[in-house]
PDB file of C-alpha atoms in Angstrom:
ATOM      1  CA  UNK A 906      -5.792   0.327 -16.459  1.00 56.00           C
ATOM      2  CA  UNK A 907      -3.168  -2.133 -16.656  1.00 83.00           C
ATOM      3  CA  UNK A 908      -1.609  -2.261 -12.881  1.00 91.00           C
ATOM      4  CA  UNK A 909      -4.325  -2.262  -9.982  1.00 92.00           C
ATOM      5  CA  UNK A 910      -3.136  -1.760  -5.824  1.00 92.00           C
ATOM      6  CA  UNK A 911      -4.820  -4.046  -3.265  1.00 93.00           C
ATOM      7  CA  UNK A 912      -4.873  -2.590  -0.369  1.00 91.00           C
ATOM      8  CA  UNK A 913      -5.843  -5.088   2.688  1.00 91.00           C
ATOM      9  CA  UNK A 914      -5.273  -4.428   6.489  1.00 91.00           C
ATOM     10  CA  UNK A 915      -3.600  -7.210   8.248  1.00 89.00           C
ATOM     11  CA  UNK A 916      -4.097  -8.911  11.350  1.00 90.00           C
ATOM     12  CA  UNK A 917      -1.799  -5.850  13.403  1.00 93.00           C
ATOM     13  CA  UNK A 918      -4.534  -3.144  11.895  1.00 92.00           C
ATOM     14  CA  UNK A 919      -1.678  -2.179   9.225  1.00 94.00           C
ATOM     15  CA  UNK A 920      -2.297  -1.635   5.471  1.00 92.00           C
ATOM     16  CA  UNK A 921      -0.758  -4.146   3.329  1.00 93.00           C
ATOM     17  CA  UNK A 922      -0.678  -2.998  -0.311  1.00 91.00           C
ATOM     18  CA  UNK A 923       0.108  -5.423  -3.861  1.00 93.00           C
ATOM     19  CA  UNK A 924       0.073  -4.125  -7.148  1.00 94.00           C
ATOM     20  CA  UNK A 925      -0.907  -6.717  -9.794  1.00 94.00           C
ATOM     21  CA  UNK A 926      -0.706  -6.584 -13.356  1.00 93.00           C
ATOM     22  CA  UNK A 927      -4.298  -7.650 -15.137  1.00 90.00           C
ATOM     23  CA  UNK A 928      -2.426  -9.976 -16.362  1.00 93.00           C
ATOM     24  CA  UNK A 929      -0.849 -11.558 -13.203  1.00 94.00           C
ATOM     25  CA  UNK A 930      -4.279 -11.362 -11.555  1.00 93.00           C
ATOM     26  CA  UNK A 931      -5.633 -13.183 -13.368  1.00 94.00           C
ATOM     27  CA  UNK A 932      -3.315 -16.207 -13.131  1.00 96.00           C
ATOM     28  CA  UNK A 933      -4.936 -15.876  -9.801  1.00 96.00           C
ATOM     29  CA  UNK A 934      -7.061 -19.300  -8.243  1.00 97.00           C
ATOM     30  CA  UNK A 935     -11.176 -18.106  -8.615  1.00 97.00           C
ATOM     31  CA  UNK A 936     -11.519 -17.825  -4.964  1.00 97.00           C
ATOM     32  CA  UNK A 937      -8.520 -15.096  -4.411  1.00 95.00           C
ATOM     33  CA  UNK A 938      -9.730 -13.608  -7.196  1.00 95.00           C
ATOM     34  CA  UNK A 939     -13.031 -13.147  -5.643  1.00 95.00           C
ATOM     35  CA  UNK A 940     -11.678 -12.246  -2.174  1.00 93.00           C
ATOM     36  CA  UNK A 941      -9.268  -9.492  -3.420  1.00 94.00           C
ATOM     37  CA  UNK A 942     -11.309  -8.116  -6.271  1.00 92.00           C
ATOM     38  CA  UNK A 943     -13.033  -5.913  -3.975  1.00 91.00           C
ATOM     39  CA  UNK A 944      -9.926  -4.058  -2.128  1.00 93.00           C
ATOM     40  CA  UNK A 945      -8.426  -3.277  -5.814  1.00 93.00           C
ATOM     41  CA  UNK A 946      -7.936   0.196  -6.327  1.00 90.00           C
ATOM     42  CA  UNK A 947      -6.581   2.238  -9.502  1.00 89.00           C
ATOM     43  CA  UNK A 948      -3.283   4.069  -9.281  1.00 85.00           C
ATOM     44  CA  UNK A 949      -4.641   7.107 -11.106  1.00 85.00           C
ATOM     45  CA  UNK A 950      -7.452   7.222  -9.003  1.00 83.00           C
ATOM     46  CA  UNK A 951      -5.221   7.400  -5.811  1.00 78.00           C
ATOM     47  CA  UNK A 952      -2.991  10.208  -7.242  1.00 81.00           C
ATOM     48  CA  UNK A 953      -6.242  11.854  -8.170  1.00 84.00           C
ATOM     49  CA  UNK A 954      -7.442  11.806  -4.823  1.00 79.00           C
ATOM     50  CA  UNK A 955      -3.951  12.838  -3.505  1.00 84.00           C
ATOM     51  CA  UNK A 956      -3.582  16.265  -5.929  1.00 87.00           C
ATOM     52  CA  UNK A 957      -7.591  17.233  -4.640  1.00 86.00           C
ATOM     53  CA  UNK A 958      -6.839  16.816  -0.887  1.00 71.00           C
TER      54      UNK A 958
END
């Protein structure tokens, strides 16, 4: 996996999505990092999910 979506809901309840490159996340500070690693989802996975629904 080289691109990862994070997907975050903003303040107005919407969802906000980045994809990052491994690369550009990790050029990332330690603490964002840390608070985004845990919303990052795999783009495969996602069109996985889509073509079983």
């Amino acid at each position: 996996m080289l691109d990862a979506i994070c997907e975050l809901e903003t303040e107005d309840h919407l969802t906000a999505r980045t994809t990052y490159s491994v690369f550009k996340f990790q050029q990332l500070s330690d603490d964002d990092i840390e608070r985004l690693r845990q919303w990052l989802i795999c783009p495969a996975c996602i069109l996985r999910m889509l073509n079983e629904a």
